[in-house]
mmCIF file of C-alpha atoms in Angstrom:
data_model
loop_
_atom_site.group_PDB
_atom_site.id
_atom_site.type_symbol
_atom_site.label_atom_id
_atom_site.label_comp_id
_atom_site.label_asym_id
_atom_site.label_seq_id
_atom_site.Cartn_x
_atom_site.Cartn_y
_atom_site.Cartn_z
ATOM 1 C CA MET A 1177 -27.791 -1.019 19.210
ATOM 2 C CA GLU A 1178 -25.374 -1.735 16.327
ATOM 3 C CA SER A 1179 -21.899 -3.053 17.099
ATOM 4 C CA ASN A 1180 -18.791 -1.464 15.620
ATOM 5 C CA GLU A 1181 -16.794 -4.650 16.141
ATOM 6 C CA PRO A 1182 -15.347 -6.093 12.904
ATOM 7 C CA THR A 1183 -17.218 -9.098 11.554
ATOM 8 C CA ASN A 1184 -15.988 -12.037 9.505
ATOM 9 C CA GLU A 1185 -19.384 -13.046 8.125
ATOM 10 C CA LEU A 1186 -21.712 -11.565 5.529
ATOM 11 C CA ASP A 1187 -24.899 -12.626 3.740
ATOM 12 C CA VAL A 1188 -26.079 -10.339 0.974
ATOM 13 C CA LEU A 1189 -27.912 -10.358 -2.351
ATOM 14 C CA ILE A 1190 -26.036 -8.660 -5.194
ATOM 15 C CA LYS A 1191 -27.572 -7.222 -8.346
ATOM 16 C CA ARG A 1192 -24.720 -7.138 -10.848
ATOM 17 C CA SER A 1193 -26.101 -4.223 -12.890
ATOM 18 C CA PHE A 1194 -29.251 -2.187 -13.397
ATOM 19 C CA LEU A 1195 -30.027 -4.483 -16.361
ATOM 20 C CA SER A 1196 -29.878 -7.675 -14.273
ATOM 21 C CA LEU A 1197 -33.220 -9.362 -13.700
ATOM 22 C CA SER A 1198 -32.172 -11.226 -10.562
ATOM 23 C CA LYS A 1199 -29.861 -10.943 -7.576
ATOM 24 C CA LYS A 1200 -27.058 -13.348 -6.672
ATOM 25 C CA GLN A 1201 -26.439 -14.621 -3.150
ATOM 26 C CA LEU A 1202 -23.028 -13.900 -1.643
ATOM 27 C CA THR A 1203 -22.310 -15.826 1.540
ATOM 28 C CA ILE A 1204 -19.141 -15.290 3.549
ATOM 29 C CA ARG A 1205 -18.434 -17.329 6.653
ATOM 30 C CA SER A 1206 -15.287 -17.489 8.744
ATOM 31 C CA GLU A 1207 -14.235 -20.652 6.870
ATOM 32 C CA ASP A 1208 -15.319 -19.996 3.271
ATOM 33 C CA ILE A 1209 -16.975 -17.845 0.630
ATOM 34 C CA SER A 1210 -19.716 -18.852 -1.840
ATOM 35 C CA TYR A 1211 -20.994 -16.953 -4.860
ATOM 36 C CA GLU A 1212 -22.688 -17.935 -8.126
ATOM 37 C CA GLY A 1213 -22.264 -21.651 -7.487
ATOM 38 C CA LYS A 1214 -18.558 -21.409 -6.602
ATOM 39 C CA ARG A 1215 -16.995 -21.921 -3.185
ATOM 40 C CA LEU A 1216 -13.486 -21.277 -1.902
ATOM 41 C CA VAL A 1217 -12.120 -22.253 1.507
ATOM 42 C CA PHE A 1218 -10.263 -19.301 3.019
ATOM 43 C CA SER A 1219 -7.375 -21.381 4.351
ATOM 44 C CA SER A 1220 -6.496 -22.318 0.746
ATOM 45 C CA VAL A 1221 -6.738 -18.794 -0.689
ATOM 46 C CA LYS A 1222 -3.308 -17.539 -1.746
ATOM 47 C CA ALA A 1223 -4.149 -14.308 -3.569
ATOM 48 C CA ILE A 1224 -6.662 -11.468 -3.676
ATOM 49 C CA ARG A 1225 -7.216 -8.428 -5.855
ATOM 50 C CA TYR A 1226 -9.909 -5.772 -5.950
ATOM 51 C CA GLY A 1227 -10.658 -2.269 -7.119
ATOM 52 C CA ILE A 1228 -13.115 0.246 -8.545
ATOM 53 C CA LEU A 1229 -13.176 1.342 -12.184
ATOM 54 C CA GLN A 1230 -14.769 4.747 -12.814
ATOM 55 C CA ILE A 1231 -16.424 5.038 -16.238
ATOM 56 C CA TYR A 1232 -16.850 8.438 -17.909
ATOM 57 C CA VAL A 1233 -19.101 9.372 -20.834
ATOM 58 C CA ASN A 1234 -18.289 12.718 -22.453
ATOM 59 C CA GLY A 1235 -16.376 13.700 -19.336
ATOM 60 C CA ILE A 1236 -19.290 12.883 -17.021
ATOM 61 C CA LYS A 1237 -19.122 10.192 -14.340
ATOM 62 C CA ALA A 1238 -21.533 7.582 -15.667
ATOM 63 C CA ASN A 1239 -20.819 4.277 -13.952
ATOM 64 C CA ARG A 1240 -18.584 2.565 -11.415
ATOM 65 C CA ILE A 1241 -17.550 -1.071 -11.775
ATOM 66 C CA PHE A 1242 -16.580 -2.920 -8.589
ATOM 67 C CA VAL A 1243 -14.451 -6.063 -8.901
ATOM 68 C CA ILE A 1244 -13.256 -8.433 -6.160
ATOM 69 C CA GLU A 1245 -11.449 -11.680 -6.952
ATOM 70 C CA LEU A 1246 -9.893 -14.505 -4.939
ATOM 71 C CA MET A 1247 -7.633 -17.373 -6.051
ATOM 72 C CA ASP A 1248 -6.764 -20.549 -4.171
ATOM 73 C CA ASP A 1249 -3.818 -22.964 -4.241
ATOM 74 C CA ARG A 1250 -5.319 -24.883 -7.172
ATOM 75 C CA GLU A 1251 -5.660 -21.683 -9.235
ATOM 76 C CA ASP A 1252 -9.458 -21.805 -8.849
ATOM 77 C CA LYS A 1253 -10.922 -18.299 -8.860
ATOM 78 C CA LEU A 1254 -14.038 -16.688 -7.439
ATOM 79 C CA LYS A 1255 -15.010 -13.310 -8.871
ATOM 80 C CA ILE A 1256 -17.542 -10.802 -7.571
ATOM 81 C CA ASN A 1257 -18.398 -7.867 -9.793
ATOM 82 C CA PHE A 1258 -21.234 -5.376 -9.828
ATOM 83 C CA GLN A 1259 -21.976 -1.883 -11.079
ATOM 84 C CA SER A 1260 -23.327 1.415 -9.848
ATOM 85 C CA ALA A 1261 -24.943 3.496 -12.597
ATOM 86 C CA MET A 1262 -25.771 6.950 -11.243
ATOM 87 C CA LEU A 1263 -24.968 10.116 -13.186
ATOM 88 C CA PHE A 1264 -23.144 12.953 -11.403
ATOM 89 C CA LYS A 1265 -23.153 11.311 -7.958
ATOM 90 C CA VAL A 1266 -21.994 8.312 -5.940
ATOM 91 C CA ASN A 1267 -24.404 5.491 -5.181
ATOM 92 C CA LYS A 1268 -23.704 5.312 -1.451
ATOM 93 C CA LYS A 1269 -25.587 2.031 -1.024
ATOM 94 C CA ILE A 1270 -23.452 0.225 -3.620
ATOM 95 C CA ASP A 1271 -20.257 1.822 -2.303
ATOM 96 C CA LYS A 1272 -21.108 0.587 1.190
ATOM 97 C CA LEU A 1273 -21.731 -2.929 -0.136
ATOM 98 C CA TYR A 1274 -18.289 -2.976 -1.766
ATOM 99 C CA PHE A 1275 -16.467 -1.784 1.353
ATOM 100 C CA ASP A 1276 -18.473 -4.146 3.583
ATOM 101 C CA ILE A 1277 -17.226 -7.063 1.457
ATOM 102 C CA ILE A 1278 -13.644 -5.748 1.539
ATOM 103 C CA ASP A 1279 -13.783 -5.368 5.333
ATOM 104 C CA VAL A 1280 -15.035 -8.931 5.842
ATOM 105 C CA LEU A 1281 -12.410 -10.315 3.459
ATOM 106 C CA TRP A 1282 -9.744 -8.401 5.388
ATOM 107 C CA GLN A 1283 -10.693 -10.350 8.506
ATOM 108 C CA ASN A 1284 -10.763 -13.717 6.718
ATOM 109 C CA VAL A 1285 -8.088 -13.478 4.012
ATOM 110 C CA THR A 1286 -6.167 -10.251 3.478
ATOM 111 C CA LYS A 1287 -4.883 -9.909 7.043
ATOM 112 C CA ARG A 1288 -3.518 -13.467 6.948
ATOM 113 C CA LEU A 1289 -1.759 -12.837 3.624
ATOM 114 C CA VAL A 1290 -0.251 -9.610 4.986
ATOM 115 C CA ASN A 1291 1.096 -11.478 8.016
ATOM 116 C CA GLN A 1292 2.511 -14.217 5.762
ATOM 117 C CA PHE A 1293 4.360 -11.630 3.661
ATOM 118 C CA ILE A 1294 5.782 -10.006 6.795
ATOM 119 C CA ASP A 1295 6.866 -13.383 8.209
ATOM 120 C CA GLU A 1296 8.659 -14.209 4.942
ATOM 121 C CA LEU A 1297 10.559 -10.922 4.985
ATOM 122 C CA GLU A 1298 11.476 -11.196 8.656
ATOM 123 C CA SER A 1299 12.807 -14.697 7.926
ATOM 124 C CA GLY A 1300 15.148 -13.246 5.307
ATOM 125 C CA ARG A 1301 13.154 -14.329 2.255
ATOM 126 C CA SER A 1302 11.653 -12.211 -0.509
ATOM 127 C CA VAL A 1303 8.073 -11.915 -1.787
ATOM 128 C CA SER A 1304 6.935 -11.016 -5.296
ATOM 129 C CA VAL A 1305 3.899 -9.094 -6.498
ATOM 130 C CA GLY A 1306 3.608 -8.617 -10.226
ATOM 131 C CA LYS A 1307 6.989 -7.393 -11.480
ATOM 132 C CA VAL A 1308 8.072 -6.162 -8.056
ATOM 133 C CA GLU A 1309 10.193 -8.233 -5.679
ATOM 134 C CA VAL A 1310 10.312 -7.133 -2.058
ATOM 135 C CA THR A 1311 13.368 -8.202 -0.060
ATOM 136 C CA PRO A 1312 14.460 -7.474 3.516
ATOM 137 C CA GLY A 1313 16.891 -4.893 2.123
ATOM 138 C CA GLY A 1314 14.634 -3.088 -0.341
ATOM 139 C CA ILE A 1315 12.628 -3.457 -3.535
ATOM 140 C CA GLN A 1316 13.620 -4.790 -6.950
ATOM 141 C CA MET A 1317 11.417 -3.292 -9.651
ATOM 142 C CA GLN A 1318 11.134 -3.427 -13.405
ATOM 143 C CA VAL A 1319 10.979 -0.062 -15.172
ATOM 144 C CA ILE A 1320 10.107 0.382 -18.850
ATOM 145 C CA ARG A 1321 11.803 3.364 -20.518
ATOM 146 C CA TRP A 1322 11.806 3.970 -24.257
ATOM 147 C CA PHE A 1323 10.332 0.491 -24.804
ATOM 148 C CA LYS A 1324 13.268 -1.029 -22.933
ATOM 149 C CA LYS A 1325 12.966 -2.981 -19.685
ATOM 150 C CA GLU A 1326 15.344 -2.005 -16.889
ATOM 151 C CA GLU A 1327 15.834 -3.653 -13.503
ATOM 152 C CA HIS A 1328 16.472 -1.402 -10.513
ATOM 153 C CA PHE A 1329 17.052 -2.213 -6.860
ATOM 154 C CA LEU A 1330 16.040 0.485 -4.374
ATOM 155 C CA GLU A 1331 17.064 0.374 -0.733
ATOM 156 C CA TRP A 1332 14.357 1.284 1.768
ATOM 157 C CA GLY A 1333 15.704 4.767 2.387
ATOM 158 C CA ASN A 1334 15.371 5.531 -1.322
ATOM 159 C CA ILE A 1335 11.713 4.561 -1.752
ATOM 160 C CA ARG A 1336 8.486 6.540 -1.698
ATOM 161 C CA LYS A 1337 4.980 5.092 -1.914
ATOM 162 C CA SER A 1338 1.667 6.642 -2.868
ATOM 163 C CA MET A 1339 -1.812 5.516 -3.863
ATOM 164 C CA GLY A 1340 -4.051 7.000 -6.530
ATOM 165 C CA LEU A 1341 -6.483 6.177 -9.344
ATOM 166 C CA GLY A 1342 -6.532 2.501 -8.447
ATOM 167 C CA HIS A 1343 -2.748 2.085 -8.478
ATOM 168 C CA LEU A 1344 0.066 1.607 -5.991
ATOM 169 C CA HIS A 1345 2.952 3.891 -7.011
ATOM 170 C CA LEU A 1346 6.579 3.263 -6.018
ATOM 171 C CA TYR A 1347 9.269 5.875 -6.665
ATOM 172 C CA SER A 1348 12.969 6.456 -6.148
ATOM 173 C CA ASN A 1349 13.739 9.471 -3.953
ATOM 174 C CA GLU A 1350 17.031 10.002 -5.772
ATOM 175 C CA ASN A 1351 15.966 9.468 -9.391
ATOM 176 C CA LYS A 1352 12.436 10.450 -10.410
ATOM 177 C CA LYS A 1353 12.723 8.405 -13.603
ATOM 178 C CA ILE A 1354 12.858 5.195 -11.590
ATOM 179 C CA LYS A 1355 9.246 4.458 -10.765
ATOM 180 C CA CYS A 1356 6.548 1.875 -11.282
ATOM 181 C CA ARG A 1357 2.851 1.548 -10.721
ATOM 182 C CA ILE A 1358 0.880 -1.549 -9.817
ATOM 183 C CA ASN A 1359 -2.794 -1.891 -10.721
ATOM 184 C CA LEU A 1360 -4.657 -2.887 -7.551
ATOM 185 C CA GLN A 1361 -7.545 -4.386 -9.516
ATOM 186 C CA LYS A 1362 -5.468 -6.445 -11.949
ATOM 187 C CA VAL A 1363 -2.322 -7.530 -10.081
ATOM 188 C CA TRP A 1364 -2.708 -10.342 -7.574
ATOM 189 C CA ASN A 1365 -1.867 -9.337 -3.981
ATOM 190 C CA ALA A 1366 -1.114 -5.709 -4.857
ATOM 191 C CA VAL A 1367 -3.510 -4.715 -2.064
ATOM 192 C CA VAL A 1368 -1.595 -7.032 0.270
ATOM 193 C CA LEU A 1369 1.708 -5.413 -0.685
ATOM 194 C CA SER A 1370 0.286 -1.955 0.011
ATOM 195 C CA SER A 1371 -0.678 -2.976 3.565
ATOM 196 C CA VAL A 1372 2.694 -4.674 4.107
ATOM 197 C CA LEU A 1373 4.550 -1.501 3.111
ATOM 198 C CA ASP A 1374 2.357 0.612 5.398
ATOM 199 C CA TYR A 1375 3.216 -1.717 8.282
ATOM 200 C CA LEU A 1376 6.948 -1.769 7.539
ATOM 201 C CA TRP A 1377 7.280 1.999 7.218
ATOM 202 C CA LYS A 1378 5.507 2.616 10.503
ATOM 203 C CA ASP A 1379 7.828 3.335 13.449
ATOM 204 C CA GLY A 1380 10.935 2.570 11.378
ATOM 205 C CA ARG A 1381 10.265 -1.175 11.196
ATOM 206 C CA VAL A 1382 11.650 -1.361 7.675
ATOM 207 C CA TYR A 1383 15.083 -0.131 8.782
ATOM 208 C CA ARG A 1384 15.221 -2.652 11.612
ATOM 209 C CA LEU A 1385 14.311 -5.339 9.076
ATOM 210 C CA ALA A 1386 17.175 -4.256 6.807
ATOM 211 C CA GLU A 1387 19.660 -4.174 9.710
ATOM 212 C CA LYS A 1388 18.584 -7.643 10.813
ATOM 213 C CA HIS A 1389 19.085 -8.931 7.267
ATOM 214 C CA ILE A 1390 22.603 -7.431 7.095
ATOM 215 C CA GLU A 1391 23.527 -9.023 10.434
ATOM 216 C CA GLN A 1392 22.222 -12.422 9.313
ATOM 217 C CA SER A 1393 24.041 -12.149 5.978
ATOM 218 C CA GLY A 1394 27.272 -11.233 7.708
#
């Protein structure tokens, strides 16, 4: 009988593309990850990014490229990428492989980074992801309009979040022109930020965080 309990280990052979002649061993343990001769210790990993790129040929879904990347305190990186080339349909086996890796990395890396971000905010400090700075009182974002960079600070009550096409989207409720999008595959810890925001917006936590910050500042 299979267990539905989350696991923090994985051993799998990965064929990077249909043209590859051999498979590469990916080994994930609770302490580290090894792939293509590289090894990173999870306790030293400071950033993660991942995503799926859908390729179209003449308007037809032709390929999907899966990319997962980790970076440690010394800026050493470990990258896992593979493809799924099936016309008109999803390769469920390759999709499952990708999400299995993401789930295991959540247990070993992403969850810890999410908790670190939350601890920083609850301690009154800010965290940055790409060109977005998250503070206890709201979000500072850079918006490009007419080739000009503008800085905007949005309080929590004036922010909306959505996900789509591999991006995290942040909007102002009051001014639709104030918005930004963060590429989950290219921007380090964008996936972490998305989970942090989901946590903060649940049960009004974000407003309690802002009130606590105001009290501490006063």
